[in-house]
Amino acid sequence: MLKAVYLHIPFCAQICHYCDFNKIFIHQQPVEKYLNSMKEEMVNSTERFPNYQMETIFVGGGTPTSLNKTQLQTFLKDVNDVFVNDSLKEFTVEANPEQTTEEKIAVLKDNNVNRLSIGVQTFEAELLKKLGRSHTREDVYRTIREAKKAGIHNMSIDLMFGLPGQTMEMFKRSVDEALFLDVPHISSYSLQIEKKTVFYNLAQKGKLELPEHELEAAMYDYLIESLAKKGYRQYEISNFAIPGYESKHNLQYWNNNEYFGIGAGAHSYVEGVRRKNAGPLKHYMNLIKETGFPYTEEHTVSLAEKIEEEMFMGLRKQEGVSDQQFKARYGKSMFEIYKEPIDRMIQKGWLKTEGDQLFLTKDGIPLGNEVFQEFIGVVLD
């Protein structure tokens, strides 16, 4: 049974220099028509795949809070009408601080949103400008203050490290400010240079000066140590939470569960099939109008692929992969299928076992991608 849905709002008031997500400037875009198409996709999807009962809803982008108050109300009402039920545990909306007004927060609260994921990235004005961000640290403080006042206390903030021109002292200040804000969840990840971004173009021209790998690694170590001292548990490679405030929605992905994906460029995983929606707005809306569904790619996931995904998604979590759950899903022990790579990674000190759980060691966490590669391409009997 499906228990999660992701909904994509592709509009942005400003495009960040590092972002490769499906996004478009909101100015003069057919926002209302797009939201109508999303509603049609929601209804059609749940009629075609009725075996669902939502526990988590996540609205991402783009910038969901780039919608005006009326548009946000219309969209959230549609989401509530289709997906909200008594089983719902977590309803998250991504928010940019400069566009998250007190009025919009009230709309979110009135429509069952109980968690905000706030794009902070850094508290340094100089670095925010380099990233193409338009908010200030004061915007962050105001957003969190107003959300708490409205009764939304479950919040996450994003922090980035390995940024152009970022020093260790800068990152330490951002971590300290994040802790001062007293939010129960922090996501933190290093900058990745992706194609079709401003940063990629600068890097190709040799005009993007990034911190050395050793400094980036030191930033990550500082992050882990500082958050642990304040009671945050690193429950996934890039995610830290006060116990009880882990992202229930993201755990659906890391537990390799199926989910709906609604909106332009969204991906879904339903009844063993991964589907990709059209990204360009016009293409997306035309497909909805013509066929009722915006799919441009459909791929039936093989047993081997499911098992690979179970391993490299599950190993992102601190608790790792349960062999009991693995056998219940696939009828065979992971220690049998992956004996050689598991033994090799344990010998290197990157994996360890406890009971029936297999998980990354402290030394293995920074080398996660290298470990995950060991579980791809193993031939099943």
CSV table of C-alpha atoms in Angstrom, one decimal:
chain,number,residue,atom,x,y,z
A,1,MET,CA,0.0,0.0,0.0
A,2,LEU,CA,1.3,3.4,-0.9
A,3,LYS,CA,1.8,5.7,2.1
A,4,ALA,CA,3.6,8.7,0.6
A,5,VAL,CA,3.2,11.4,-2.1
A,6,TYR,CA,5.6,14.0,-3.4
A,7,LEU,CA,4.2,17.1,-5.2
A,8,HIS,CA,6.4,19.4,-7.3
A,9,ILE,CA,5.9,23.2,-7.6
A,10,PRO,CA,8.5,24.2,-10.2
A,11,PHE,CA,8.2,28.0,-9.8
A,12,CYS,CA,10.9,30.2,-8.4
A,13,ALA,CA,11.2,34.0,-7.9
A,14,GLN,CA,15.0,33.6,-8.4
A,15,ILE,CA,17.1,30.7,-9.7
A,16,CYS,CA,19.9,29.5,-7.4
A,17,HIS,CA,23.3,29.0,-9.0
A,18,TYR,CA,23.7,25.4,-7.9
A,19,CYS,CA,20.2,24.1,-8.5
A,20,ASP,CA,19.5,21.5,-11.1
A,21,PHE,CA,16.0,20.6,-10.0
A,22,ASN,CA,13.1,21.2,-12.5
A,23,LYS,CA,12.3,24.9,-12.0
A,24,ILE,CA,11.2,28.0,-13.9
A,25,PHE,CA,10.9,31.7,-13.2
A,26,ILE,CA,7.3,32.3,-11.9
A,27,HIS,CA,6.9,35.7,-13.6
A,28,GLN,CA,4.2,35.5,-16.3
A,29,GLN,CA,3.8,31.7,-16.0
A,30,PRO,CA,0.4,30.0,-16.2
A,31,VAL,CA,0.4,29.1,-12.5
A,32,GLU,CA,-3.4,28.6,-12.1
A,33,LYS,CA,-3.5,26.3,-15.2
A,34,TYR,CA,-0.6,24.3,-13.8
A,35,LEU,CA,-2.2,23.8,-10.5
A,36,ASN,CA,-5.4,22.7,-12.2
A,37,SER,CA,-3.3,20.1,-14.2
A,38,MET,CA,-1.7,18.9,-10.9
A,39,LYS,CA,-5.2,18.4,-9.4
A,40,GLU,CA,-6.2,16.4,-12.5
A,41,GLU,CA,-3.1,14.2,-12.1
A,42,MET,CA,-3.8,13.7,-8.4
A,43,VAL,CA,-7.4,12.5,-9.1
A,44,ASN,CA,-6.4,10.4,-12.1
A,45,SER,CA,-3.5,8.8,-10.2
A,46,THR,CA,-5.6,7.8,-7.2
A,47,GLU,CA,-8.3,6.4,-9.4
A,48,ARG,CA,-5.8,4.3,-11.4
A,49,PHE,CA,-3.9,3.2,-8.3
A,50,PRO,CA,-6.4,3.2,-5.4
A,51,ASN,CA,-4.4,1.1,-3.0
A,52,TYR,CA,-3.1,4.0,-0.9
A,53,GLN,CA,-3.5,5.6,2.5
A,54,MET,CA,-1.2,8.6,2.9
A,55,GLU,CA,1.0,8.9,6.0
A,56,THR,CA,3.4,11.5,4.5
A,57,ILE,CA,3.0,14.3,2.1
A,58,PHE,CA,5.9,16.4,0.8
A,59,VAL,CA,5.6,19.5,-1.3
A,60,GLY,CA,8.9,20.5,-2.9
A,61,GLY,CA,10.3,22.5,-5.8
A,62,GLY,CA,11.2,24.9,-7.1
A,63,THR,CA,9.8,27.1,-4.4
A,64,PRO,CA,6.3,26.2,-3.1
A,65,THR,CA,6.2,29.5,-1.2
A,66,SER,CA,6.7,31.4,-4.4
A,67,LEU,CA,2.9,30.9,-4.9
A,68,ASN,CA,0.8,33.8,-3.7
A,69,LYS,CA,-1.6,33.4,-0.8
A,70,THR,CA,-4.6,32.6,-3.0
A,71,GLN,CA,-2.7,30.1,-5.2
A,72,LEU,CA,-1.2,28.4,-2.2
A,73,GLN,CA,-4.7,28.1,-0.6
A,74,THR,CA,-6.1,26.6,-3.8
A,75,PHE,CA,-3.3,24.1,-4.2
A,76,LEU,CA,-3.3,22.9,-0.6
A,77,LYS,CA,-7.1,22.5,-0.6
A,78,ASP,CA,-6.8,20.2,-3.6
A,79,VAL,CA,-4.1,18.2,-1.8
A,80,ASN,CA,-6.3,17.9,1.2
A,81,ASP,CA,-9.3,16.9,-0.8
A,82,VAL,CA,-7.4,14.1,-2.5
A,83,PHE,CA,-4.8,12.8,-0.1
A,84,VAL,CA,-5.4,13.9,3.5
A,85,ASN,CA,-6.9,11.2,5.8
A,86,ASP,CA,-6.8,10.1,9.4
A,87,SER,CA,-3.6,8.2,8.7
A,88,LEU,CA,-1.6,11.3,7.9
A,89,LYS,CA,1.4,11.8,10.2
A,90,GLU,CA,3.5,14.4,8.4
A,91,PHE,CA,2.7,17.1,5.8
A,92,THR,CA,5.9,19.0,4.8
A,93,VAL,CA,6.2,22.1,2.6
A,94,GLU,CA,9.5,23.5,1.5
A,95,ALA,CA,9.8,27.2,2.2
A,96,ASN,CA,12.2,29.9,1.2
A,97,PRO,CA,12.5,32.5,4.1
A,98,GLU,CA,12.1,35.6,2.0
A,99,GLN,CA,8.7,34.4,0.6
A,100,THR,CA,7.3,32.8,3.7
A,101,THR,CA,5.1,35.5,5.1
A,102,GLU,CA,2.9,35.4,8.2
A,103,GLU,CA,-0.2,35.2,5.9
A,104,LYS,CA,1.2,32.2,4.0
A,105,ILE,CA,2.2,30.4,7.2
A,106,ALA,CA,-1.4,30.8,8.4
A,107,VAL,CA,-2.6,29.2,5.1
A,108,LEU,CA,-0.2,26.3,5.6
A,109,LYS,CA,-1.3,25.8,9.2
A,110,ASP,CA,-5.0,25.9,8.2
A,111,ASN,CA,-4.5,23.2,5.6
A,112,ASN,CA,-2.9,20.6,7.8
A,113,VAL,CA,0.7,21.4,7.0
A,114,ASN,CA,2.6,20.4,10.2
A,115,ARG,CA,6.3,20.6,9.0
A,116,LEU,CA,8.4,23.1,7.2
A,117,SER,CA,11.7,22.4,5.4
A,118,ILE,CA,13.4,25.8,5.2
A,119,GLY,CA,16.1,26.5,2.6
A,120,VAL,CA,18.8,28.4,4.6
A,121,GLN,CA,22.1,27.0,3.2
A,122,THR,CA,24.3,29.5,5.0
A,123,PHE,CA,23.9,32.5,7.3
A,124,GLU,CA,26.8,34.4,5.6
A,125,ALA,CA,25.6,37.3,3.4
A,126,GLU,CA,28.6,37.0,1.1
A,127,LEU,CA,28.0,33.3,0.5
A,128,LEU,CA,24.2,33.7,0.0
A,129,LYS,CA,25.0,36.2,-2.8
A,130,LYS,CA,27.4,33.7,-4.4
A,131,LEU,CA,24.7,31.0,-4.3
A,132,GLY,CA,22.1,33.3,-5.9
A,133,ARG,CA,20.0,33.3,-2.8
A,134,SER,CA,17.8,36.3,-2.1
A,135,HIS,CA,17.0,35.9,1.6
A,136,THR,CA,18.9,37.3,4.6
A,137,ARG,CA,19.6,35.8,8.0
A,138,GLU,CA,16.9,38.1,9.4
A,139,ASP,CA,14.4,36.4,7.0
A,140,VAL,CA,15.3,33.0,8.5
A,141,TYR,CA,14.9,34.2,12.1
A,142,ARG,CA,11.5,35.8,11.2
A,143,THR,CA,10.2,32.7,9.4
A,144,ILE,CA,11.0,30.4,12.2
A,145,ARG,CA,9.6,32.8,14.8
A,146,GLU,CA,6.4,33.2,12.9
A,147,ALA,CA,6.0,29.5,12.2
A,148,LYS,CA,6.4,28.7,15.9
A,149,LYS,CA,3.9,31.4,16.8
A,150,ALA,CA,1.4,29.8,14.4
A,151,GLY,CA,1.9,26.4,16.0
A,152,ILE,CA,4.3,24.8,13.5
A,153,HIS,CA,7.2,23.6,15.6
A,154,ASN,CA,8.4,20.7,13.5
A,155,MET,CA,10.9,22.4,11.2
A,156,SER,CA,14.0,21.4,9.3
A,157,ILE,CA,16.7,23.8,7.9
A,158,ASP,CA,19.1,23.0,5.1
A,159,LEU,CA,22.8,23.9,5.5
A,160,MET,CA,25.5,23.5,2.8
A,161,PHE,CA,29.2,23.1,3.1
A,162,GLY,CA,32.0,23.1,0.6
A,163,LEU,CA,30.8,26.3,-0.9
A,164,PRO,CA,32.9,28.7,-3.1
A,165,GLY,CA,34.9,30.9,-0.7
A,166,GLN,CA,33.6,29.2,2.4
A,167,THR,CA,36.0,28.9,5.3
A,168,MET,CA,35.8,26.7,8.3
A,169,GLU,CA,35.0,29.7,10.5
A,170,MET,CA,32.1,30.6,8.2
A,171,PHE,CA,30.7,27.1,8.4
A,172,LYS,CA,31.1,27.0,12.2
A,173,ARG,CA,29.1,30.2,12.5
A,174,SER,CA,26.3,28.7,10.4
A,175,VAL,CA,26.2,25.6,12.5
A,176,ASP,CA,26.2,27.6,15.7
A,177,GLU,CA,23.3,29.8,14.4
A,178,ALA,CA,21.4,26.8,13.3
A,179,LEU,CA,21.6,25.3,16.8
A,180,PHE,CA,20.6,28.6,18.3
A,181,LEU,CA,17.4,28.6,16.3
A,182,ASP,CA,16.3,25.5,18.1
A,183,VAL,CA,14.7,23.6,15.3
A,184,PRO,CA,14.5,19.8,15.7
A,185,HIS,CA,15.9,18.8,12.3
A,186,ILE,CA,18.9,19.8,10.3
A,187,SER,CA,19.8,18.6,6.8
A,188,SER,CA,23.4,19.3,5.7
A,189,TYR,CA,25.2,18.3,2.6
A,190,SER,CA,28.2,19.3,0.5
A,191,LEU,CA,27.8,21.3,-2.7
A,192,GLN,CA,27.6,19.2,-5.8
A,193,ILE,CA,28.3,20.8,-9.2
A,194,GLU,CA,25.5,19.7,-11.5
A,195,LYS,CA,25.2,20.3,-15.3
A,196,LYS,CA,22.9,23.0,-16.5
A,197,THR,CA,23.7,25.3,-13.5
A,198,VAL,CA,25.5,28.6,-13.2
A,199,PHE,CA,28.1,26.9,-11.0
A,200,TYR,CA,28.8,24.2,-13.7
A,201,ASN,CA,29.4,26.8,-16.3
A,202,LEU,CA,31.7,28.7,-14.0
A,203,ALA,CA,33.6,25.5,-13.2
A,204,GLN,CA,34.0,24.7,-16.9
A,205,LYS,CA,35.7,28.1,-17.3
A,206,GLY,CA,37.9,27.6,-14.3
A,207,LYS,CA,36.2,30.5,-12.4
A,208,LEU,CA,34.8,28.5,-9.5
A,209,GLU,CA,37.1,28.2,-6.5
A,210,LEU,CA,36.0,25.5,-4.1
A,211,PRO,CA,37.4,24.4,-0.8
A,212,GLU,CA,40.0,21.6,-0.8
A,213,HIS,CA,38.6,18.1,-0.1
A,214,GLU,CA,40.3,18.0,3.3
A,215,LEU,CA,38.6,21.2,4.4
A,216,GLU,CA,35.2,19.9,3.2
A,217,ALA,CA,35.8,16.7,5.2
A,218,ALA,CA,36.7,18.7,8.3
A,219,MET,CA,33.5,20.7,7.9
A,220,TYR,CA,31.5,17.4,7.9
A,221,ASP,CA,33.3,16.2,11.0
A,222,TYR,CA,32.6,19.4,12.8
A,223,LEU,CA,28.9,19.2,11.8
A,224,ILE,CA,28.6,15.7,13.2
A,225,GLU,CA,30.4,16.4,16.4
A,226,SER,CA,28.6,19.7,17.1
A,227,LEU,CA,25.1,18.4,16.5
A,228,ALA,CA,25.7,15.2,18.5
A,229,LYS,CA,26.7,17.4,21.5
A,230,LYS,CA,23.3,19.1,21.3
A,231,GLY,CA,21.3,15.9,21.2
A,232,TYR,CA,20.8,15.5,17.4
A,233,ARG,CA,21.0,12.0,16.1
A,234,GLN,CA,22.6,11.4,12.7
A,235,TYR,CA,19.9,9.0,11.4
A,236,GLU,CA,21.0,9.3,7.8
A,237,ILE,CA,24.2,10.4,6.1
A,238,SER,CA,23.1,14.0,5.6
A,239,ASN,CA,20.2,14.3,8.1
A,240,PHE,CA,20.2,15.0,11.9
A,241,ALA,CA,17.2,15.1,14.2
A,242,ILE,CA,16.2,15.3,17.8
A,243,PRO,CA,14.8,11.8,18.4
A,244,GLY,CA,11.2,11.7,17.3
A,245,TYR,CA,11.7,14.4,14.6
A,246,GLU,CA,13.2,12.3,11.8
A,247,SER,CA,11.7,13.0,8.4
A,248,LYS,CA,9.0,10.4,8.0
A,249,HIS,CA,8.6,11.2,4.3
A,250,ASN,CA,12.3,10.8,3.4
A,251,LEU,CA,12.4,7.5,5.4
A,252,GLN,CA,9.8,6.2,2.9
A,253,TYR,CA,12.5,6.6,0.2
A,254,TRP,CA,15.3,5.2,2.2
A,255,ASN,CA,13.2,2.2,3.2
A,256,ASN,CA,12.7,1.6,-0.5
A,257,ASN,CA,8.9,2.0,-0.3
A,258,GLU,CA,6.7,3.1,-3.2
A,259,TYR,CA,5.2,6.6,-3.6
A,260,PHE,CA,3.2,8.9,-5.8
A,261,GLY,CA,5.0,11.7,-7.7
A,262,ILE,CA,2.8,14.5,-8.8
A,263,GLY,CA,3.8,17.5,-11.0
A,264,ALA,CA,6.2,18.5,-13.7
A,265,GLY,CA,9.4,16.5,-13.6
A,266,ALA,CA,8.2,14.4,-10.6
A,267,HIS,CA,9.2,10.8,-10.3
A,268,SER,CA,6.9,8.1,-9.0
A,269,TYR,CA,7.3,4.4,-7.9
A,270,VAL,CA,4.0,2.6,-8.0
A,271,GLU,CA,3.2,-1.1,-8.4
A,272,GLY,CA,6.8,-2.0,-9.2
A,273,VAL,CA,7.1,0.7,-12.0
A,274,ARG,CA,9.2,3.9,-11.9
A,275,ARG,CA,7.7,6.7,-13.9
A,276,LYS,CA,9.0,10.1,-14.9
A,277,ASN,CA,6.8,13.0,-15.6
A,278,ALA,CA,7.4,15.5,-18.4
A,279,GLY,CA,9.4,18.4,-17.1
A,280,PRO,CA,8.5,21.5,-19.3
A,281,LEU,CA,5.3,23.0,-18.1
A,282,LYS,CA,3.6,23.1,-21.5
A,283,HIS,CA,4.5,19.5,-22.2
A,284,TYR,CA,3.3,18.4,-18.8
A,285,MET,CA,0.0,20.2,-19.1
A,286,ASN,CA,-0.6,19.0,-22.7
A,287,LEU,CA,-0.1,15.4,-21.7
A,288,ILE,CA,-2.5,15.7,-18.8
A,289,LYS,CA,-5.1,17.3,-21.2
A,290,GLU,CA,-4.6,14.6,-23.8
A,291,THR,CA,-4.1,11.4,-21.8
A,292,GLY,CA,-4.8,12.2,-18.2
A,293,PHE,CA,-1.2,11.3,-17.3
A,294,PRO,CA,2.1,13.1,-17.8
A,295,TYR,CA,4.5,10.1,-18.1
A,296,THR,CA,7.4,10.3,-20.5
A,297,GLU,CA,9.3,7.3,-19.2
A,298,GLU,CA,8.1,4.0,-17.5
A,299,HIS,CA,10.5,1.4,-16.2
A,300,THR,CA,9.5,-1.9,-14.6
A,301,VAL,CA,12.0,-2.4,-11.8
A,302,SER,CA,13.6,-5.9,-11.9
A,303,LEU,CA,14.2,-8.0,-8.8
A,304,ALA,CA,17.9,-7.3,-9.1
A,305,GLU,CA,17.3,-3.6,-9.2
A,306,LYS,CA,15.0,-3.7,-6.2
A,307,ILE,CA,17.6,-5.6,-4.2
A,308,GLU,CA,20.3,-3.1,-5.2
A,309,GLU,CA,18.1,-0.2,-4.2
A,310,GLU,CA,17.3,-1.9,-0.9
A,311,MET,CA,21.0,-2.0,-0.1
A,312,PHE,CA,22.2,1.4,-1.1
A,313,MET,CA,19.2,3.3,0.1
A,314,GLY,CA,19.0,1.4,3.3
A,315,LEU,CA,22.7,1.8,4.1
A,316,ARG,CA,22.2,5.6,4.0
A,317,LYS,CA,20.4,5.2,7.4
A,318,GLN,CA,22.3,5.0,10.6
A,319,GLU,CA,20.3,1.8,11.5
A,320,GLY,CA,21.2,0.3,8.1
A,321,VAL,CA,19.5,-2.7,6.5
A,322,SER,CA,17.6,-5.3,8.5
A,323,ASP,CA,18.2,-8.8,7.2
A,324,GLN,CA,14.9,-9.9,8.6
A,325,GLN,CA,13.1,-7.3,6.5
A,326,PHE,CA,15.3,-8.1,3.5
A,327,LYS,CA,14.4,-11.8,3.7
A,328,ALA,CA,10.7,-11.0,4.1
A,329,ARG,CA,10.8,-8.9,0.9
A,330,TYR,CA,13.1,-11.0,-1.3
A,331,GLY,CA,13.1,-14.6,0.2
A,332,LYS,CA,16.9,-14.7,0.7
A,333,SER,CA,19.4,-13.3,3.2
A,334,MET,CA,21.5,-10.3,2.1
A,335,PHE,CA,24.5,-12.0,3.8
A,336,GLU,CA,24.1,-14.8,1.3
A,337,ILE,CA,23.5,-12.7,-1.9
A,338,TYR,CA,26.2,-10.1,-1.0
A,339,LYS,CA,28.6,-12.3,1.1
A,340,GLU,CA,31.8,-11.2,-0.8
A,341,PRO,CA,31.2,-7.4,-0.8
A,342,ILE,CA,29.9,-7.4,2.8
A,343,ASP,CA,33.0,-9.4,4.0
A,344,ARG,CA,35.3,-7.1,2.0
A,345,MET,CA,33.7,-3.9,3.4
A,346,ILE,CA,33.7,-5.2,7.0
A,347,GLN,CA,37.4,-6.1,6.6
A,348,LYS,CA,38.1,-2.5,5.5
A,349,GLY,CA,36.2,-1.2,8.5
A,350,TRP,CA,33.5,0.5,6.5
A,351,LEU,CA,30.6,-1.8,7.4
A,352,LYS,CA,29.7,-3.6,10.5
A,353,THR,CA,26.9,-5.8,11.9
A,354,GLU,CA,24.9,-5.8,15.0
A,355,GLY,CA,22.2,-8.5,15.4
A,356,ASP,CA,20.6,-8.8,11.9
A,357,GLN,CA,21.5,-5.2,11.0
A,358,LEU,CA,24.2,-4.1,8.5
A,359,PHE,CA,25.3,-0.5,8.6
A,360,LEU,CA,28.0,1.9,7.8
A,361,THR,CA,30.8,2.5,10.4
A,362,LYS,CA,31.9,6.0,11.4
A,363,ASP,CA,34.8,5.6,8.9
A,364,GLY,CA,32.4,4.3,6.3
A,365,ILE,CA,29.9,7.2,6.4
A,366,PRO,CA,32.1,9.7,4.4
A,367,LEU,CA,32.8,6.9,1.9
A,368,GLY,CA,29.2,5.9,1.5
A,369,ASN,CA,29.1,6.2,-2.3
A,370,GLU,CA,32.1,4.0,-2.7
A,371,VAL,CA,30.5,1.4,-0.4
A,372,PHE,CA,27.2,1.5,-2.3
A,373,GLN,CA,29.0,0.7,-5.6
A,374,GLU,CA,29.8,-2.7,-4.1
A,375,PHE,CA,26.2,-3.7,-4.2
A,376,ILE,CA,25.5,-2.8,-7.9
A,377,GLY,CA,25.8,-5.4,-10.6
A,378,VAL,CA,26.0,-8.6,-8.4
A,379,VAL,CA,24.5,-11.5,-10.3
A,380,LEU,CA,21.6,-13.2,-8.6
A,381,ASP,CA,21.3,-17.0,-8.7
